[in-house]
Amino acid sequence: MKLVAEQVTVEYAASRHDRFRALDDVSFAVNSGELVAVAGPNGSGKTTLLRTLLGLELPKSGRVTLDERAVQEYTRRELAERIGALPQREEPAFPLMVGEAVLLGRWAHLGPIASVTAEDIRVMEDALRRCDVAGFEGRRVETLSGGEWQRVRIARALAGTPRLLLLDEPTAALDIAHEMALFDLLRQLVADGLGVLVITHHLNIAARYADRMVLLSGGRAVADGSPDAVLQPELVSQVFDWPVAVHYPVDGAPQIIPLKRNNS
Ligand code: ADP
Ligand code: MG
């Protein structure tokens, strides 16, 4: 399965008279069997790219295709059967049990009367286990810690047994062990044939886990390649407007050290 954006430009209404270009001529692809990390400064267009790939923003020019067919031509259900998505922010608004919240991730697979089968329960429990929240089925979602809720949301995305997974800053609320465990899980899913796009500010973890990294800056894709090729000190310093050094202490992966501005 292949999700592709071709020369996509997306604009928002900035005011009544002005339009703001959030994505400018961006080409991007995520394929089955690869883990792609998207990074870039705040406001560089990362979330807009993810929303555009899901067909939630209509590009002014360019197009998005899933297996060569325009994403707008799929029904929401057809997309939900194929793509699992984790939005950047979401509060547990309704007092659901964790098990119910995760089963919502299976809606595209439920039959016409939407009855939950033994298979749905098995997939739900497996997703909870993989996200280290096994046994949380009976907890009310609004009683979870930020990190637990985040892992339940990831379990909900997995419960849809997607072929592609698009995650917007999934580890923002996680401690180091759960963050590393999540990236380990993403690698396992990729080994099982999924394609994964993960938006993250954690360049050093992305560099160790991703097959490919894409750097966005001011709505443009300024680099797309192996972590080694993308994480060049000059480019990273320029994109983030902060001096950095690059070292190779573990795993053979480039690791970014932000320098102190005054005694660098
Ligand atoms: P990122 O995820 O990289 O931080 P976003 O894609 O969320 O950035 O936003 C890119 C830019 O577009 C930001 O400047 C943001 O304020 C702007 N933007 C995002 N959504 C809208 C919207 N619905 N209307 C107007 N501007 C928006
Ligand atoms: Mg964002």
Tab-separated table of C-alpha atoms and ligand atoms in Angstrom:
chain	number	residue	atom	x	y	z
A	1	MET	CA	0.000	0.000	0.000
A	2	LYS	CA	1.306	3.421	-0.953
A	3	LEU	CA	0.088	6.848	0.200
A	4	VAL	CA	1.470	9.648	-1.942
A	5	ALA	CA	1.265	13.439	-1.966
A	6	GLU	CA	2.332	14.965	-5.270
A	7	GLN	CA	3.360	18.630	-5.308
A	8	VAL	CA	0.731	19.512	-2.749
A	9	THR	CA	0.008	23.134	-1.831
A	10	VAL	CA	-2.423	23.837	1.022
A	11	GLU	CA	-3.623	27.279	2.066
A	12	TYR	CA	-5.685	28.415	5.034
A	13	ALA	CA	-7.712	31.599	5.369
A	14	ALA	CA	-5.435	33.668	7.626
A	15	SER	CA	-7.900	36.552	7.767
A	16	ARG	CA	-10.827	37.739	5.671
A	17	HIS	CA	-8.445	38.978	2.975
A	18	ASP	CA	-5.283	36.936	3.407
A	19	ARG	CA	-4.420	33.354	2.788
A	20	PHE	CA	-1.599	31.536	4.543
A	21	ARG	CA	0.359	28.845	2.685
A	22	ALA	CA	0.837	25.988	5.166
A	23	LEU	CA	2.235	23.527	2.585
A	24	ASP	CA	4.110	24.680	-0.479
A	25	ASP	CA	4.675	22.207	-3.310
A	26	VAL	CA	5.330	19.233	-1.019
A	27	SER	CA	5.844	15.748	-2.435
A	28	PHE	CA	5.835	12.883	0.037
A	29	ALA	CA	5.239	9.137	0.116
A	30	VAL	CA	4.869	6.411	2.702
A	31	ASN	CA	4.934	2.769	1.611
A	32	SER	CA	4.155	-0.539	3.261
A	33	GLY	CA	7.216	-1.847	5.077
A	34	GLU	CA	8.827	1.487	5.914
A	35	LEU	CA	8.939	3.842	8.869
A	36	VAL	CA	9.074	7.499	7.858
A	37	ALA	CA	9.617	10.230	10.451
A	38	VAL	CA	8.476	13.788	9.721
A	39	ALA	CA	10.103	16.565	11.731
A	40	GLY	CA	10.271	20.335	11.594
A	41	PRO	CA	9.764	23.434	13.734
A	42	ASN	CA	6.420	24.377	15.282
A	43	GLY	CA	4.101	25.591	12.544
A	44	SER	CA	6.143	24.103	9.684
A	45	GLY	CA	3.138	22.169	8.323
A	46	LYS	CA	3.563	18.689	9.838
A	47	THR	CA	-0.023	18.299	11.058
A	48	THR	CA	-1.311	19.890	7.855
A	49	LEU	CA	0.589	17.256	5.853
A	50	LEU	CA	-0.968	14.451	7.886
A	51	ARG	CA	-4.478	15.945	7.527
A	52	THR	CA	-3.949	16.386	3.796
A	53	LEU	CA	-2.828	12.749	3.431
A	54	LEU	CA	-6.056	11.708	5.175
A	55	GLY	CA	-8.145	13.801	2.779
A	56	LEU	CA	-9.190	16.177	5.572
A	57	GLU	CA	-7.657	19.206	3.829
A	58	LEU	CA	-8.244	19.708	0.118
A	59	PRO	CA	-5.047	20.917	-1.596
A	60	LYS	CA	-5.180	24.086	-3.684
A	61	SER	CA	-2.963	22.261	-6.158
A	62	GLY	CA	-1.381	18.829	-6.360
A	63	ARG	CA	-3.030	15.588	-5.296
A	64	VAL	CA	-3.000	12.771	-2.762
A	65	THR	CA	-3.436	9.156	-3.826
A	66	LEU	CA	-3.741	5.861	-1.969
A	67	ASP	CA	-2.638	3.038	-4.266
A	68	GLU	CA	-2.915	5.367	-7.277
A	69	ARG	CA	-6.529	6.366	-6.538
A	70	ALA	CA	-7.373	9.863	-5.280
A	71	VAL	CA	-7.915	9.806	-1.532
A	72	GLN	CA	-11.147	11.815	-1.933
A	73	GLU	CA	-12.633	8.934	-3.960
A	74	TYR	CA	-12.504	6.570	-0.973
A	75	THR	CA	-15.397	6.474	1.490
A	76	ARG	CA	-14.483	7.297	5.104
A	77	ARG	CA	-15.065	3.625	5.927
A	78	GLU	CA	-12.741	2.403	3.152
A	79	LEU	CA	-10.036	4.741	4.432
A	80	ALA	CA	-10.569	3.678	8.057
A	81	GLU	CA	-10.156	0.013	7.059
A	82	ARG	CA	-6.752	0.823	5.571
A	83	ILE	CA	-5.333	3.709	7.593
A	84	GLY	CA	-5.000	4.132	11.351
A	85	ALA	CA	-4.536	7.742	12.432
A	86	LEU	CA	-3.642	9.363	15.715
A	87	PRO	CA	-4.458	13.085	15.896
A	88	GLN	CA	-2.085	15.339	17.811
A	89	ARG	CA	-4.551	16.325	20.524
A	90	GLU	CA	-7.723	14.855	21.931
A	91	GLU	CA	-9.148	14.859	25.437
A	92	PRO	CA	-11.164	11.923	26.807
A	93	ALA	CA	-14.422	13.881	26.611
A	94	PHE	CA	-16.979	11.130	27.136
A	95	PRO	CA	-16.871	8.765	30.162
A	96	LEU	CA	-16.178	5.581	28.177
A	97	MET	CA	-14.430	2.515	29.510
A	98	VAL	CA	-10.991	1.889	27.989
A	99	GLY	CA	-12.243	-1.296	26.285
A	100	GLU	CA	-15.095	0.618	24.655
A	101	ALA	CA	-12.767	3.413	23.534
A	102	VAL	CA	-10.406	0.907	21.878
A	103	LEU	CA	-13.311	-0.965	20.226
A	104	LEU	CA	-14.277	2.332	18.560
A	105	GLY	CA	-11.098	1.817	16.520
A	106	ARG	CA	-12.804	-1.213	14.928
A	107	TRP	CA	-15.916	0.546	13.646
A	108	ALA	CA	-14.947	0.129	9.982
A	109	HIS	CA	-14.797	-3.660	10.484
A	110	LEU	CA	-18.077	-4.065	12.358
A	111	GLY	CA	-21.053	-5.644	10.580
A	112	PRO	CA	-24.298	-3.825	9.662
A	113	ILE	CA	-25.750	-4.068	13.161
A	114	ALA	CA	-22.354	-3.177	14.619
A	115	SER	CA	-22.328	-6.076	17.080
A	116	VAL	CA	-18.990	-6.809	18.709
A	117	THR	CA	-17.674	-10.328	18.022
A	118	ALA	CA	-15.162	-12.493	19.869
A	119	GLU	CA	-12.647	-11.524	17.150
A	120	ASP	CA	-13.180	-7.794	17.915
A	121	ILE	CA	-12.509	-8.477	21.600
A	122	ARG	CA	-9.397	-10.491	20.758
A	123	VAL	CA	-8.017	-7.663	18.566
A	124	MET	CA	-8.877	-5.081	21.259
A	125	GLU	CA	-7.063	-7.075	23.972
A	126	ASP	CA	-4.068	-7.635	21.699
A	127	ALA	CA	-3.845	-3.891	20.953
A	128	LEU	CA	-3.997	-3.066	24.687
A	129	ARG	CA	-1.266	-5.599	25.394
A	130	ARG	CA	1.006	-4.265	22.654
A	131	CYS	CA	0.644	-0.748	24.084
A	132	ASP	CA	1.351	-1.897	27.667
A	133	VAL	CA	-2.154	-1.122	28.940
A	134	ALA	CA	-3.405	-4.732	29.200
A	135	GLY	CA	-6.064	-5.073	31.872
A	136	PHE	CA	-7.167	-1.442	31.559
A	137	GLU	CA	-10.439	-2.406	29.744
A	138	GLY	CA	-12.632	-1.567	32.723
A	139	ARG	CA	-10.991	1.769	33.625
A	140	ARG	CA	-12.846	4.962	32.758
A	141	VAL	CA	-10.812	6.927	30.215
A	142	GLU	CA	-10.991	10.209	32.117
A	143	THR	CA	-9.194	8.602	35.097
A	144	LEU	CA	-6.067	7.739	33.056
A	145	SER	CA	-2.783	9.627	33.286
A	146	GLY	CA	-1.692	11.543	30.185
A	147	GLY	CA	0.707	8.788	29.148
A	148	GLU	CA	-1.815	5.970	29.762
A	149	TRP	CA	-4.455	7.796	27.719
A	150	GLN	CA	-1.916	8.284	24.936
A	151	ARG	CA	-1.177	4.535	24.890
A	152	VAL	CA	-4.910	3.724	24.869
A	153	ARG	CA	-5.333	6.034	21.853
A	154	ILE	CA	-2.498	4.231	20.052
A	155	ALA	CA	-4.182	0.895	20.913
A	156	ARG	CA	-7.402	2.244	19.389
A	157	ALA	CA	-5.532	3.053	16.138
A	158	LEU	CA	-4.039	-0.496	16.113
A	159	ALA	CA	-7.456	-2.069	16.813
A	160	GLY	CA	-8.510	-1.095	13.296
A	161	THR	CA	-5.777	-3.485	11.980
A	162	PRO	CA	-4.640	-0.815	9.486
A	163	ARG	CA	-2.101	-1.268	6.673
A	164	LEU	CA	-0.796	2.248	7.194
A	165	LEU	CA	-0.422	4.102	10.476
A	166	LEU	CA	-0.135	7.910	10.667
A	167	LEU	CA	0.818	9.230	14.106
A	168	ASP	CA	1.045	12.916	15.081
A	169	GLU	CA	3.565	13.330	17.935
A	170	PRO	CA	2.522	10.016	19.575
A	171	THR	CA	5.222	10.066	22.262
A	172	ALA	CA	4.741	13.656	23.428
A	173	ALA	CA	3.297	12.518	26.812
A	174	LEU	CA	5.402	9.379	27.285
A	175	ASP	CA	8.316	8.653	29.600
A	176	ILE	CA	11.552	7.352	28.018
A	177	ALA	CA	10.697	3.669	28.539
A	178	HIS	CA	7.255	3.978	26.952
A	179	GLU	CA	8.631	6.172	24.172
A	180	MET	CA	11.309	3.609	23.293
A	181	ALA	CA	8.750	0.778	23.628
A	182	LEU	CA	6.459	2.585	21.204
A	183	PHE	CA	9.219	2.965	18.606
A	184	ASP	CA	10.127	-0.722	19.113
A	185	LEU	CA	6.456	-1.543	18.495
A	186	LEU	CA	6.417	0.614	15.341
A	187	ARG	CA	9.470	-1.290	14.065
A	188	GLN	CA	7.675	-4.620	14.721
A	189	LEU	CA	4.615	-3.373	12.841
A	190	VAL	CA	6.828	-2.344	9.916
A	191	ALA	CA	8.439	-5.809	9.971
A	192	ASP	CA	4.872	-7.213	9.728
A	193	GLY	CA	4.415	-5.126	6.564
A	194	LEU	CA	2.749	-1.926	7.803
A	195	GLY	CA	3.784	1.489	6.560
A	196	VAL	CA	4.234	4.040	9.368
A	197	LEU	CA	4.446	7.831	9.263
A	198	VAL	CA	5.368	9.348	12.608
A	199	ILE	CA	5.545	13.073	13.266
A	200	THR	CA	7.991	13.736	16.073
A	201	HIS	CA	10.224	16.400	17.614
A	202	HIS	CA	12.522	13.690	18.910
A	203	LEU	CA	15.116	13.789	16.150
A	204	ASN	CA	17.490	11.478	18.002
A	205	ILE	CA	14.974	8.682	18.430
A	206	ALA	CA	13.711	9.147	14.873
A	207	ALA	CA	17.318	8.907	13.645
A	208	ARG	CA	17.692	5.506	15.328
A	209	TYR	CA	14.378	3.995	14.220
A	210	ALA	CA	13.277	5.590	10.951
A	211	ASP	CA	14.136	4.279	7.496
A	212	ARG	CA	13.609	7.750	6.130
A	213	MET	CA	13.267	11.252	7.557
A	214	VAL	CA	11.513	14.247	6.045
A	215	LEU	CA	12.268	17.761	7.302
A	216	LEU	CA	9.624	20.441	6.859
A	217	SER	CA	10.465	24.116	7.096
A	218	GLY	CA	7.982	26.899	6.434
A	219	GLY	CA	5.661	24.523	4.574
A	220	ARG	CA	8.362	23.136	2.306
A	221	ALA	CA	9.991	19.702	2.407
A	222	VAL	CA	13.652	20.699	2.609
A	223	ALA	CA	15.071	17.193	3.019
A	224	ASP	CA	13.876	13.622	2.444
A	225	GLY	CA	16.259	10.714	2.832
A	226	SER	CA	18.072	8.446	5.275
A	227	PRO	CA	18.593	9.923	8.787
A	228	ASP	CA	22.287	10.145	7.940
A	229	ALA	CA	21.650	12.192	4.824
A	230	VAL	CA	19.009	14.460	6.401
A	231	LEU	CA	20.573	15.228	9.796
A	232	GLN	CA	23.426	17.390	8.534
A	233	PRO	CA	24.456	19.972	11.152
A	234	GLU	CA	24.223	22.962	8.764
A	235	LEU	CA	20.744	22.012	7.560
A	236	VAL	CA	19.351	21.204	11.024
A	237	SER	CA	20.813	24.447	12.458
A	238	GLN	CA	19.253	26.427	9.634
A	239	VAL	CA	15.812	24.768	9.797
A	240	PHE	CA	15.476	25.116	13.583
A	241	ASP	CA	17.356	28.428	13.697
A	242	TRP	CA	19.570	27.082	16.458
A	243	PRO	CA	23.178	25.829	16.387
A	244	VAL	CA	23.593	22.063	16.703
A	245	ALA	CA	26.353	19.512	16.539
A	246	VAL	CA	25.941	15.965	15.240
A	247	HIS	CA	27.572	12.982	16.951
A	248	TYR	CA	27.427	9.223	16.406
A	249	PRO	CA	27.495	7.760	19.953
A	250	VAL	CA	25.167	4.710	19.528
A	251	ASP	CA	23.613	2.487	16.876
A	252	GLY	CA	25.597	4.245	14.128
A	253	ALA	CA	22.801	6.825	13.977
A	254	PRO	CA	23.379	10.597	13.879
A	255	GLN	CA	22.460	12.261	17.199
A	256	ILE	CA	21.768	15.974	17.456
A	257	ILE	CA	23.206	17.999	20.352
A	258	PRO	CA	21.766	21.525	20.545
A	259	LEU	CA	24.617	23.886	21.455
A	260	LYS	CA	24.435	26.717	23.971
A	261	ARG	CA	24.281	29.857	21.905
A	262	ASN	CA	26.880	31.798	23.867
A	263	ASN	CA	29.658	29.278	24.312
A	264	SER	CA	29.272	27.104	21.291
B	1	ADP	P1	2.907	21.894	12.810
B	1	ADP	O1	2.097	20.662	12.992
B	1	ADP	O2	4.138	21.674	11.984
B	1	ADP	O3	3.265	22.561	14.110
B	1	ADP	P2	0.514	22.882	11.433
B	1	ADP	O4	0.453	22.060	10.210
B	1	ADP	O5	-0.437	22.558	12.539
B	1	ADP	O6	2.023	22.961	11.976
B	1	ADP	O7	0.268	24.409	11.042
B	1	ADP	C1	1.028	25.045	10.034
B	1	ADP	C2	0.646	26.507	9.997
B	1	ADP	O8	-0.698	26.648	9.530
B	1	ADP	C3	0.690	27.181	11.363
B	1	ADP	O9	1.196	28.496	11.187
B	1	ADP	C4	-0.775	27.216	11.804
B	1	ADP	O10	-1.039	28.331	12.633
B	1	ADP	C5	-1.492	27.333	10.467
B	1	ADP	N1	-2.820	26.692	10.506
B	1	ADP	C6	-3.064	25.391	10.801
B	1	ADP	N2	-4.392	25.128	10.718
B	1	ADP	C7	-4.994	26.279	10.352
B	1	ADP	C8	-6.349	26.662	10.089
B	1	ADP	N3	-7.343	25.769	10.172
B	1	ADP	N4	-6.585	27.951	9.748
B	1	ADP	C9	-5.566	28.854	9.649
B	1	ADP	N5	-4.274	28.556	9.869
B	1	ADP	C10	-3.981	27.285	10.217
B	2	MG	MG	1.370	19.700	14.654
